[in-house]
XYZ file of C-alpha atoms in Angstrom:
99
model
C -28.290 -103.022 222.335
C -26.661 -104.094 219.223
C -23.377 -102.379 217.924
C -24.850 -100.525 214.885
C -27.651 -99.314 217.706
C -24.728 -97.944 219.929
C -24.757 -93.966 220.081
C -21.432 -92.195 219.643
C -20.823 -88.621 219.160
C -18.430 -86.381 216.791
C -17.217 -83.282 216.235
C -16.936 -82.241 212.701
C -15.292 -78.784 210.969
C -16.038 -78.852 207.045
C -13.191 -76.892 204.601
C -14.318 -75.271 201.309
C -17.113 -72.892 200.197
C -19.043 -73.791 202.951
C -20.355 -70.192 204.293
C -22.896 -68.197 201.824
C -24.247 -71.255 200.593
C -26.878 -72.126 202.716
C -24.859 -75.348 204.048
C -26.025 -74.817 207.541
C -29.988 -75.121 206.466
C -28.941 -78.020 204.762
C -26.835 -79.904 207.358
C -30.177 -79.313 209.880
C -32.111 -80.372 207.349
C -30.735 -83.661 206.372
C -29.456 -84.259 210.363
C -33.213 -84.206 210.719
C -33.827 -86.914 208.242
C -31.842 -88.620 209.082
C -32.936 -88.681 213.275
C -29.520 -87.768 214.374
C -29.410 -84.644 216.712
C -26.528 -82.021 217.465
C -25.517 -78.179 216.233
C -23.721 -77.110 213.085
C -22.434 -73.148 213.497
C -20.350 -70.883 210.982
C -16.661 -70.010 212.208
C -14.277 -66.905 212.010
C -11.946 -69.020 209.562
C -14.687 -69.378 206.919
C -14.925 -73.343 207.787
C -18.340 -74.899 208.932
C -18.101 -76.824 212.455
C -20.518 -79.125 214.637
C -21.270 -81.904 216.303
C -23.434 -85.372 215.500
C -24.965 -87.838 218.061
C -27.400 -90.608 217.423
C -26.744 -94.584 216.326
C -23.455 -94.865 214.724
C -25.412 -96.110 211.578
C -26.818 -92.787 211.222
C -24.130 -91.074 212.303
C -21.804 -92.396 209.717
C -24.328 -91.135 206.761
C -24.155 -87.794 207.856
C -20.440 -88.177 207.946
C -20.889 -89.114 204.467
C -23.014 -86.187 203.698
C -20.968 -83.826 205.482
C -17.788 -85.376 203.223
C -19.162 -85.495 199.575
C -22.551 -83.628 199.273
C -23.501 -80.533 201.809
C -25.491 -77.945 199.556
C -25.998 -77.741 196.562
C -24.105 -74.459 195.578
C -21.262 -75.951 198.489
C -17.616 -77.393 197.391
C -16.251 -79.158 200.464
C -12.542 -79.404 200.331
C -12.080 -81.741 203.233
C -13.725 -82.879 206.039
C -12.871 -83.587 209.621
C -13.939 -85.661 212.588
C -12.800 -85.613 215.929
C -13.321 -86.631 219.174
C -15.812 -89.623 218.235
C -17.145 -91.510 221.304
C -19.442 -93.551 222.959
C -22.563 -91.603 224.762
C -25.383 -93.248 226.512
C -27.897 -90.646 225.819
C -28.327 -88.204 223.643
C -26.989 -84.203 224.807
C -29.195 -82.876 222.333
C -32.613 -82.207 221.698
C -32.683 -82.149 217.795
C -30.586 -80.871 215.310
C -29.871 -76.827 215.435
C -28.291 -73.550 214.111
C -26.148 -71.838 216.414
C -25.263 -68.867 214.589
């Protein structure tokens, strides 16, 4: 397996106007395009938080998304990833809503 076909997995939390705006539909959405799997879910503080797995190519554009795009009526603040490592297999079926 090459190193860009290596799958990792992070935890994200996006900061900003992230709940109201349909950012969740859109993080599915484009975690689905892009073929990388895992769960994005609203939180008490207002934030946005989740997880990504899939090849650390594809993983890094969603980072990317998750950092300067998310919806369009969104303003991220900041973004933040945690507890990136390397998985073997994928804990996820596809990419979901948890509430």
């Amino acid at each position: 397996m090459a190193e860009d076909d290596s799958l990792i997995s992070v935890d994200y939390e996006i900061f900003g106007r992230v709940q109201g705006v349909f950012f969740r539909k859109y993080t599915q959405n484009e975690g689905k395009k892009l073929g990388v799997v895992g769960w994005v879910q609203n939180t008490e503080d207002g934030t946005v938080e989740g997880q990504i797995q899939g090849p650390i190519v594809k993983v890094r554009e969603m980072q990317e998304w998750l950092r300067k795009k998310g919806s369009p009526r969104s303003h991220i603040e900041r973004a933040e990833f945690r507890n990136e490592k390397k998985i073997f297999a994928l804990e996820h079926k596809n990419f979901s809503i948890v509430k």
